């Protein structure tokens, strides 16, 4: 596909999002008095429709491997993070409402951030260090008790395709405190929806869901090491042509 075609398709997608997002944010504001499950369902139609727009306009499709590995109990999803795509998509994977651990600055984005604030997510100030981890554990434990699933990107930020960030143990510490299972997720969304790039590329994104890991008998560091090992090994399997071999 030519660069001009990629640009025009990406531009079309961007225009649709600029128009669609404020409208849907206003719809979300009107649901503020509704029960949370209904409010969540209405708000997350934005996610479903956006993924559909990405498929129809930009040619970005996806396949899921291992969806049967999702437990029947509230769990902690620990996912690879390459792109904005997975932050939109994961809503459609979990059988229960999700609560994302996210940087508080996202709440300040007009319309989008305001809608995020209605969704019982867990905003943290990453500059607060230990205090931020304590807040994550406290609020995350409460969300799990309430029946929500918690999503954490252990690398903390989006990583370039083929690269690995430092895995932080906030998610495993939450698992130790709550005794909730953790589910590792590997994905290669950055190949189609690159970080810090306006251009979206057509292709098939693979989302691979690993078997749930119990925190029983493990330390927080041991648990995160097991998660890291599975995700990075799986990244080489789903993207063998571009992911560095033997990196874990």
PDB file of C-alpha atoms in Angstrom:
ATOM      1  CA  UNK A   1       0.000   0.000   0.000  1.00  0.00           C
ATOM      2  CA  UNK A   2       1.347   3.430  -0.937  1.00  0.00           C
ATOM      3  CA  UNK A   3       2.314   6.041   1.637  1.00  0.00           C
ATOM      4  CA  UNK A   4      -0.390   8.328   0.259  1.00  0.00           C
ATOM      5  CA  UNK A   5      -3.054   5.675   0.753  1.00  0.00           C
ATOM      6  CA  UNK A   6      -1.855   4.966   4.298  1.00  0.00           C
ATOM      7  CA  UNK A   7      -1.926   8.664   5.105  1.00  0.00           C
ATOM      8  CA  UNK A   8      -5.419   9.195   3.697  1.00  0.00           C
ATOM      9  CA  UNK A   9      -6.842   6.188   5.540  1.00  0.00           C
ATOM     10  CA  UNK A  10      -5.192   7.289   8.773  1.00  0.00           C
ATOM     11  CA  UNK A  11      -6.486  10.822   8.250  1.00  0.00           C
ATOM     12  CA  UNK A  12     -10.004   9.531   7.701  1.00  0.00           C
ATOM     13  CA  UNK A  13      -9.792   7.471  10.879  1.00  0.00           C
ATOM     14  CA  UNK A  14      -8.495  10.475  12.804  1.00  0.00           C
ATOM     15  CA  UNK A  15     -11.322  12.698  11.585  1.00  0.00           C
ATOM     16  CA  UNK A  16     -13.910  10.087  12.540  1.00  0.00           C
ATOM     17  CA  UNK A  17     -12.406   9.880  16.030  1.00  0.00           C
ATOM     18  CA  UNK A  18     -12.297  13.652  16.472  1.00  0.00           C
ATOM     19  CA  UNK A  19     -16.000  13.843  15.626  1.00  0.00           C
ATOM     20  CA  UNK A  20     -17.146  10.643  17.336  1.00  0.00           C
ATOM     21  CA  UNK A  21     -15.299  10.888  20.663  1.00  0.00           C
ATOM     22  CA  UNK A  22     -16.790  14.193  21.951  1.00  0.00           C
ATOM     23  CA  UNK A  23     -20.276  13.032  21.000  1.00  0.00           C
ATOM     24  CA  UNK A  24     -19.861   9.764  22.875  1.00  0.00           C
ATOM     25  CA  UNK A  25     -18.307  11.534  25.859  1.00  0.00           C
ATOM     26  CA  UNK A  26     -21.447  13.666  26.098  1.00  0.00           C
ATOM     27  CA  UNK A  27     -23.531  10.491  26.008  1.00  0.00           C
ATOM     28  CA  UNK A  28     -21.425   9.150  28.891  1.00  0.00           C
ATOM     29  CA  UNK A  29     -22.064  12.271  30.967  1.00  0.00           C
ATOM     30  CA  UNK A  30     -25.806  11.690  30.604  1.00  0.00           C
ATOM     31  CA  UNK A  31     -25.394   8.216  32.145  1.00  0.00           C
ATOM     32  CA  UNK A  32     -23.731   9.420  35.345  1.00  0.00           C
ATOM     33  CA  UNK A  33     -26.823   8.647  37.431  1.00  0.00           C
ATOM     34  CA  UNK A  34     -27.265   5.144  36.032  1.00  0.00           C
ATOM     35  CA  UNK A  35     -26.061   2.002  37.875  1.00  0.00           C
ATOM     36  CA  UNK A  36     -22.396   1.329  37.187  1.00  0.00           C
ATOM     37  CA  UNK A  37     -22.865  -1.866  35.090  1.00  0.00           C
ATOM     38  CA  UNK A  38     -25.196  -0.068  32.676  1.00  0.00           C
ATOM     39  CA  UNK A  39     -23.025   3.053  32.631  1.00  0.00           C
ATOM     40  CA  UNK A  40     -19.982   0.902  31.897  1.00  0.00           C
ATOM     41  CA  UNK A  41     -21.737  -0.929  29.071  1.00  0.00           C
ATOM     42  CA  UNK A  42     -22.832   2.289  27.389  1.00  0.00           C
ATOM     43  CA  UNK A  43     -19.429   3.962  27.757  1.00  0.00           C
ATOM     44  CA  UNK A  44     -17.502   0.992  26.397  1.00  0.00           C
ATOM     45  CA  UNK A  45     -19.514   0.932  23.170  1.00  0.00           C
ATOM     46  CA  UNK A  46     -17.005   3.627  22.204  1.00  0.00           C
ATOM     47  CA  UNK A  47     -14.270   0.989  22.432  1.00  0.00           C
ATOM     48  CA  UNK A  48     -16.172  -1.541  20.353  1.00  0.00           C
ATOM     49  CA  UNK A  49     -17.050   1.004  17.668  1.00  0.00           C
ATOM     50  CA  UNK A  50     -13.503   2.408  17.561  1.00  0.00           C
ATOM     51  CA  UNK A  51     -12.035  -1.064  16.998  1.00  0.00           C
ATOM     52  CA  UNK A  52     -14.601  -1.528  14.210  1.00  0.00           C
ATOM     53  CA  UNK A  53     -13.630   1.817  12.645  1.00  0.00           C
ATOM     54  CA  UNK A  54      -9.962   0.762  12.763  1.00  0.00           C
ATOM     55  CA  UNK A  55     -10.854  -2.437  10.912  1.00  0.00           C
ATOM     56  CA  UNK A  56     -13.099  -0.859   8.275  1.00  0.00           C
ATOM     57  CA  UNK A  57     -11.056   2.280   7.614  1.00  0.00           C
ATOM     58  CA  UNK A  58      -7.463   1.242   8.333  1.00  0.00           C
ATOM     59  CA  UNK A  59      -7.634  -2.498   7.703  1.00  0.00           C
ATOM     60  CA  UNK A  60      -6.558  -3.416  11.250  1.00  0.00           C
ATOM     61  CA  UNK A  61      -7.999  -6.814  12.185  1.00  0.00           C
ATOM     62  CA  UNK A  62      -7.215  -9.069  15.139  1.00  0.00           C
ATOM     63  CA  UNK A  63      -7.185 -12.659  16.311  1.00  0.00           C
ATOM     64  CA  UNK A  64      -7.325 -13.941  19.883  1.00  0.00           C
ATOM     65  CA  UNK A  65      -5.430 -17.009  21.072  1.00  0.00           C
ATOM     66  CA  UNK A  66      -6.183 -18.574  24.447  1.00  0.00           C
ATOM     67  CA  UNK A  67      -9.386 -16.782  25.408  1.00  0.00           C
ATOM     68  CA  UNK A  68     -10.390 -19.983  27.197  1.00  0.00           C
ATOM     69  CA  UNK A  69      -7.573 -19.265  29.684  1.00  0.00           C
ATOM     70  CA  UNK A  70      -9.529 -16.418  31.281  1.00  0.00           C
ATOM     71  CA  UNK A  71     -10.622 -17.509  34.792  1.00  0.00           C
ATOM     72  CA  UNK A  72     -14.158 -17.358  36.139  1.00  0.00           C
ATOM     73  CA  UNK A  73     -13.113 -15.104  39.030  1.00  0.00           C
ATOM     74  CA  UNK A  74     -11.972 -11.451  39.113  1.00  0.00           C
ATOM     75  CA  UNK A  75      -8.378 -11.411  37.907  1.00  0.00           C
ATOM     76  CA  UNK A  76      -5.446  -9.149  37.127  1.00  0.00           C
ATOM     77  CA  UNK A  77      -4.565  -8.821  33.447  1.00  0.00           C
ATOM     78  CA  UNK A  78      -0.869  -8.056  32.912  1.00  0.00           C
ATOM     79  CA  UNK A  79      -0.398  -7.075  29.300  1.00  0.00           C
ATOM     80  CA  UNK A  80       2.350  -6.155  26.884  1.00  0.00           C
ATOM     81  CA  UNK A  81       2.008  -2.499  25.922  1.00  0.00           C
ATOM     82  CA  UNK A  82       3.040  -1.334  22.442  1.00  0.00           C
ATOM     83  CA  UNK A  83       0.155   0.828  21.334  1.00  0.00           C
ATOM     84  CA  UNK A  84      -3.003   2.727  22.218  1.00  0.00           C
ATOM     85  CA  UNK A  85      -4.881  -0.089  20.457  1.00  0.00           C
ATOM     86  CA  UNK A  86      -4.800  -2.526  23.385  1.00  0.00           C
ATOM     87  CA  UNK A  87      -6.083   0.091  25.819  1.00  0.00           C
ATOM     88  CA  UNK A  88      -9.161   0.320  23.609  1.00  0.00           C
ATOM     89  CA  UNK A  89      -9.448  -3.360  22.715  1.00  0.00           C
ATOM     90  CA  UNK A  90      -9.060  -5.182  26.034  1.00  0.00           C
ATOM     91  CA  UNK A  91     -12.518  -4.031  27.102  1.00  0.00           C
ATOM     92  CA  UNK A  92     -13.955  -6.578  24.661  1.00  0.00           C
ATOM     93  CA  UNK A  93     -11.904  -9.498  26.015  1.00  0.00           C
ATOM     94  CA  UNK A  94     -12.746  -9.616  29.715  1.00  0.00           C
ATOM     95  CA  UNK A  95     -16.055 -11.152  30.809  1.00  0.00           C
ATOM     96  CA  UNK A  96     -16.478  -8.492  33.520  1.00  0.00           C
ATOM     97  CA  UNK A  97     -15.945  -4.700  33.739  1.00  0.00           C
ATOM     98  CA  UNK A  98     -12.295  -3.664  33.634  1.00  0.00           C
ATOM     99  CA  UNK A  99     -10.496  -1.152  35.809  1.00  0.00           C
ATOM    100  CA  UNK A 100      -7.337   0.178  34.166  1.00  0.00           C
ATOM    101  CA  UNK A 101      -4.346   1.376  36.155  1.00  0.00           C
ATOM    102  CA  UNK A 102      -3.405   4.539  34.285  1.00  0.00           C
ATOM    103  CA  UNK A 103      -1.383   7.700  34.683  1.00  0.00           C
ATOM    104  CA  UNK A 104      -3.528  10.454  36.148  1.00  0.00           C
ATOM    105  CA  UNK A 105      -2.604  12.847  33.332  1.00  0.00           C
ATOM    106  CA  UNK A 106      -4.929  10.920  31.000  1.00  0.00           C
ATOM    107  CA  UNK A 107      -7.909  12.204  32.966  1.00  0.00           C
ATOM    108  CA  UNK A 108      -7.094  15.736  31.836  1.00  0.00           C
ATOM    109  CA  UNK A 109      -7.601  14.961  28.128  1.00  0.00           C
ATOM    110  CA  UNK A 110     -10.777  16.767  27.010  1.00  0.00           C
ATOM    111  CA  UNK A 111     -13.786  14.468  26.546  1.00  0.00           C
ATOM    112  CA  UNK A 112     -11.781  11.213  26.503  1.00  0.00           C
ATOM    113  CA  UNK A 113     -10.281  11.740  29.953  1.00  0.00           C
ATOM    114  CA  UNK A 114     -13.545  12.927  31.404  1.00  0.00           C
ATOM    115  CA  UNK A 115     -15.232   9.725  30.274  1.00  0.00           C
ATOM    116  CA  UNK A 116     -12.373   7.702  31.780  1.00  0.00           C
ATOM    117  CA  UNK A 117     -13.107   9.292  35.140  1.00  0.00           C
ATOM    118  CA  UNK A 118     -16.598   7.755  35.125  1.00  0.00           C
ATOM    119  CA  UNK A 119     -15.318   4.203  34.655  1.00  0.00           C
ATOM    120  CA  UNK A 120     -13.846   3.397  38.088  1.00  0.00           C
ATOM    121  CA  UNK A 121     -10.314   3.238  36.728  1.00  0.00           C
ATOM    122  CA  UNK A 122      -7.274   3.625  38.985  1.00  0.00           C
ATOM    123  CA  UNK A 123      -5.327   6.806  38.199  1.00  0.00           C
ATOM    124  CA  UNK A 124      -1.903   7.052  39.822  1.00  0.00           C
ATOM    125  CA  UNK A 125       0.852   9.629  39.993  1.00  0.00           C
ATOM    126  CA  UNK A 126       3.895   7.712  38.779  1.00  0.00           C
ATOM    127  CA  UNK A 127       6.231  10.308  40.294  1.00  0.00           C
ATOM    128  CA  UNK A 128       5.094   9.285  43.786  1.00  0.00           C
ATOM    129  CA  UNK A 129       7.025   5.986  43.736  1.00  0.00           C
ATOM    130  CA  UNK A 130       6.165   3.788  46.727  1.00  0.00           C
ATOM    131  CA  UNK A 131       3.087   5.861  47.502  1.00  0.00           C
ATOM    132  CA  UNK A 132       1.736   5.175  44.013  1.00  0.00           C
ATOM    133  CA  UNK A 133       2.252   1.424  44.473  1.00  0.00           C
ATOM    134  CA  UNK A 134       0.375   1.503  47.783  1.00  0.00           C
ATOM    135  CA  UNK A 135      -2.471   3.361  46.135  1.00  0.00           C
ATOM    136  CA  UNK A 136      -2.539   0.825  43.299  1.00  0.00           C
ATOM    137  CA  UNK A 137      -2.701  -2.083  45.749  1.00  0.00           C
ATOM    138  CA  UNK A 138      -5.387  -0.462  47.906  1.00  0.00           C
ATOM    139  CA  UNK A 139      -7.673   0.634  45.085  1.00  0.00           C
ATOM    140  CA  UNK A 140      -6.974  -2.446  42.980  1.00  0.00           C
ATOM    141  CA  UNK A 141      -7.926  -4.754  45.853  1.00  0.00           C
ATOM    142  CA  UNK A 142     -11.198  -2.883  46.267  1.00  0.00           C
ATOM    143  CA  UNK A 143     -11.991  -3.102  42.557  1.00  0.00           C
ATOM    144  CA  UNK A 144     -11.389  -6.860  42.624  1.00  0.00           C
ATOM    145  CA  UNK A 145     -13.657  -7.229  45.659  1.00  0.00           C
ATOM    146  CA  UNK A 146     -16.322  -5.323  43.742  1.00  0.00           C
ATOM    147  CA  UNK A 147     -16.092  -7.852  40.916  1.00  0.00           C
ATOM    148  CA  UNK A 148     -14.077  -5.800  38.430  1.00  0.00           C
ATOM    149  CA  UNK A 149     -10.967  -7.077  36.689  1.00  0.00           C
ATOM    150  CA  UNK A 150      -7.835  -4.952  36.907  1.00  0.00           C
ATOM    151  CA  UNK A 151      -5.625  -4.224  33.886  1.00  0.00           C
ATOM    152  CA  UNK A 152      -1.988  -3.260  34.391  1.00  0.00           C
ATOM    153  CA  UNK A 153       0.760  -2.718  31.836  1.00  0.00           C
ATOM    154  CA  UNK A 154       3.804  -3.858  33.842  1.00  0.00           C
ATOM    155  CA  UNK A 155       6.282  -2.079  31.567  1.00  0.00           C
ATOM    156  CA  UNK A 156       4.604   1.158  32.613  1.00  0.00           C
ATOM    157  CA  UNK A 157       4.554   2.747  29.184  1.00  0.00           C
ATOM    158  CA  UNK A 158       4.381   1.808  25.520  1.00  0.00           C
ATOM    159  CA  UNK A 159       7.479   0.056  24.218  1.00  0.00           C
ATOM    160  CA  UNK A 160       8.744   0.048  20.647  1.00  0.00           C
ATOM    161  CA  UNK A 161       8.089  -3.032  18.528  1.00  0.00           C
ATOM    162  CA  UNK A 162      10.803  -5.614  19.172  1.00  0.00           C
ATOM    163  CA  UNK A 163      11.854  -4.026  22.459  1.00  0.00           C
ATOM    164  CA  UNK A 164      11.267  -4.829  26.113  1.00  0.00           C
ATOM    165  CA  UNK A 165      10.772  -2.395  28.956  1.00  0.00           C
ATOM    166  CA  UNK A 166      11.519  -2.986  32.614  1.00  0.00           C
ATOM    167  CA  UNK A 167       8.745  -5.013  34.220  1.00  0.00           C
ATOM    168  CA  UNK A 168       7.583  -3.332  37.426  1.00  0.00           C
ATOM    169  CA  UNK A 169       6.033  -5.408  40.193  1.00  0.00           C
ATOM    170  CA  UNK A 170       2.977  -3.298  41.049  1.00  0.00           C
ATOM    171  CA  UNK A 171       0.699  -5.891  39.475  1.00  0.00           C
ATOM    172  CA  UNK A 172       2.298  -8.798  41.289  1.00  0.00           C
ATOM    173  CA  UNK A 173       2.126  -6.921  44.592  1.00  0.00           C
ATOM    174  CA  UNK A 174      -1.579  -6.412  44.015  1.00  0.00           C
ATOM    175  CA  UNK A 175      -1.895 -10.147  43.376  1.00  0.00           C
ATOM    176  CA  UNK A 176      -0.070 -10.958  46.618  1.00  0.00           C
ATOM    177  CA  UNK A 177      -2.379  -8.662  48.580  1.00  0.00           C
ATOM    178  CA  UNK A 178      -5.647  -9.697  46.934  1.00  0.00           C
ATOM    179  CA  UNK A 179      -4.739 -13.342  46.196  1.00  0.00           C
ATOM    180  CA  UNK A 180      -6.256 -12.843  42.742  1.00  0.00           C
ATOM    181  CA  UNK A 181      -4.802 -14.801  39.806  1.00  0.00           C
ATOM    182  CA  UNK A 182      -2.817 -12.947  37.170  1.00  0.00           C
ATOM    183  CA  UNK A 183      -3.262 -13.490  33.448  1.00  0.00           C
ATOM    184  CA  UNK A 184      -0.325 -12.625  31.140  1.00  0.00           C
ATOM    185  CA  UNK A 185      -1.170 -11.203  27.722  1.00  0.00           C
ATOM    186  CA  UNK A 186       1.181 -10.847  24.757  1.00  0.00           C
ATOM    187  CA  UNK A 187       0.227  -8.805  21.695  1.00  0.00           C
ATOM    188  CA  UNK A 188       1.825  -7.139  18.696  1.00  0.00           C
ATOM    189  CA  UNK A 189      -0.492  -4.165  18.150  1.00  0.00           C
ATOM    190  CA  UNK A 190       2.450  -1.831  17.605  1.00  0.00           C
ATOM    191  CA  UNK A 191       3.060  -3.372  14.187  1.00  0.00           C
ATOM    192  CA  UNK A 192      -0.235  -1.916  12.924  1.00  0.00           C
ATOM    193  CA  UNK A 193      -0.825   0.983  15.306  1.00  0.00           C
ATOM    194  CA  UNK A 194       2.683   2.250  16.157  1.00  0.00           C
ATOM    195  CA  UNK A 195       3.257   4.340  19.248  1.00  0.00           C
ATOM    196  CA  UNK A 196       3.737   8.067  18.651  1.00  0.00           C
ATOM    197  CA  UNK A 197       2.693   7.712  15.014  1.00  0.00           C
ATOM    198  CA  UNK A 198      -0.248   9.149  13.113  1.00  0.00           C
ATOM    199  CA  UNK A 199      -0.067   6.433  10.448  1.00  0.00           C
ATOM    200  CA  UNK A 200      -2.052   3.236  10.988  1.00  0.00           C
ATOM    201  CA  UNK A 201      -1.012   0.176   8.962  1.00  0.00           C
ATOM    202  CA  UNK A 202      -3.320  -2.643   7.806  1.00  0.00           C
ATOM    203  CA  UNK A 203      -2.614  -6.077   9.198  1.00  0.00           C
ATOM    204  CA  UNK A 204      -3.576  -8.769  11.683  1.00  0.00           C
ATOM    205  CA  UNK A 205      -2.915  -8.137  15.372  1.00  0.00           C
ATOM    206  CA  UNK A 206      -2.423 -11.249  17.485  1.00  0.00           C
ATOM    207  CA  UNK A 207      -3.567 -11.174  21.102  1.00  0.00           C
ATOM    208  CA  UNK A 208      -2.318 -14.218  23.019  1.00  0.00           C
ATOM    209  CA  UNK A 209      -3.736 -14.900  26.481  1.00  0.00           C
ATOM    210  CA  UNK A 210      -1.691 -17.137  28.767  1.00  0.00           C
ATOM    211  CA  UNK A 211      -2.889 -19.445  31.505  1.00  0.00           C
ATOM    212  CA  UNK A 212      -3.727 -17.822  34.819  1.00  0.00           C
ATOM    213  CA  UNK A 213      -0.931 -17.839  37.389  1.00  0.00           C
ATOM    214  CA  UNK A 214      -1.745 -18.182  41.075  1.00  0.00           C
ATOM    215  CA  UNK A 215       0.265 -16.027  43.490  1.00  0.00           C
ATOM    216  CA  UNK A 216       0.286 -18.850  46.038  1.00  0.00           C
ATOM    217  CA  UNK A 217       3.791 -19.835  47.100  1.00  0.00           C
ATOM    218  CA  UNK A 218       5.490 -17.036  45.163  1.00  0.00           C
ATOM    219  CA  UNK A 219       6.982 -13.696  46.094  1.00  0.00           C
ATOM    220  CA  UNK A 220       5.947 -10.588  44.176  1.00  0.00           C
ATOM    221  CA  UNK A 221       9.253 -10.584  42.299  1.00  0.00           C
ATOM    222  CA  UNK A 222       9.014 -14.292  41.449  1.00  0.00           C
ATOM    223  CA  UNK A 223       5.477 -13.856  40.178  1.00  0.00           C
ATOM    224  CA  UNK A 224       6.402 -10.927  37.955  1.00  0.00           C
ATOM    225  CA  UNK A 225       9.424 -12.807  36.636  1.00  0.00           C
ATOM    226  CA  UNK A 226       7.148 -15.658  35.591  1.00  0.00           C
ATOM    227  CA  UNK A 227       4.794 -13.218  33.870  1.00  0.00           C
ATOM    228  CA  UNK A 228       7.689 -11.491  32.101  1.00  0.00           C
ATOM    229  CA  UNK A 229       9.167 -14.782  30.931  1.00  0.00           C
ATOM    230  CA  UNK A 230       5.886 -15.948  29.416  1.00  0.00           C
ATOM    231  CA  UNK A 231       5.068 -12.654  27.696  1.00  0.00           C
ATOM    232  CA  UNK A 232       8.513 -12.159  26.180  1.00  0.00           C
ATOM    233  CA  UNK A 233       8.730 -15.769  24.982  1.00  0.00           C
ATOM    234  CA  UNK A 234       5.283 -15.450  23.450  1.00  0.00           C
ATOM    235  CA  UNK A 235       6.239 -12.196  21.737  1.00  0.00           C
ATOM    236  CA  UNK A 236       8.981 -14.024  19.863  1.00  0.00           C
ATOM    237  CA  UNK A 237       6.482 -16.693  18.836  1.00  0.00           C
ATOM    238  CA  UNK A 238       3.821 -14.315  17.502  1.00  0.00           C
ATOM    239  CA  UNK A 239       6.303 -11.891  15.895  1.00  0.00           C
ATOM    240  CA  UNK A 240       9.301 -14.072  14.961  1.00  0.00           C
ATOM    241  CA  UNK A 241      10.451 -11.884  12.075  1.00  0.00           C
ATOM    242  CA  UNK A 242      10.968  -8.696  14.059  1.00  0.00           C
ATOM    243  CA  UNK A 243      11.244  -9.655  17.711  1.00  0.00           C
ATOM    244  CA  UNK A 244      14.802 -10.179  18.933  1.00  0.00           C
ATOM    245  CA  UNK A 245      15.501 -13.892  19.451  1.00  0.00           C
ATOM    246  CA  UNK A 246      16.469 -15.197  22.867  1.00  0.00           C
ATOM    247  CA  UNK A 247      15.334 -12.018  24.636  1.00  0.00           C
ATOM    248  CA  UNK A 248      13.504 -12.633  27.899  1.00  0.00           C
TER     249      UNK A 248
END
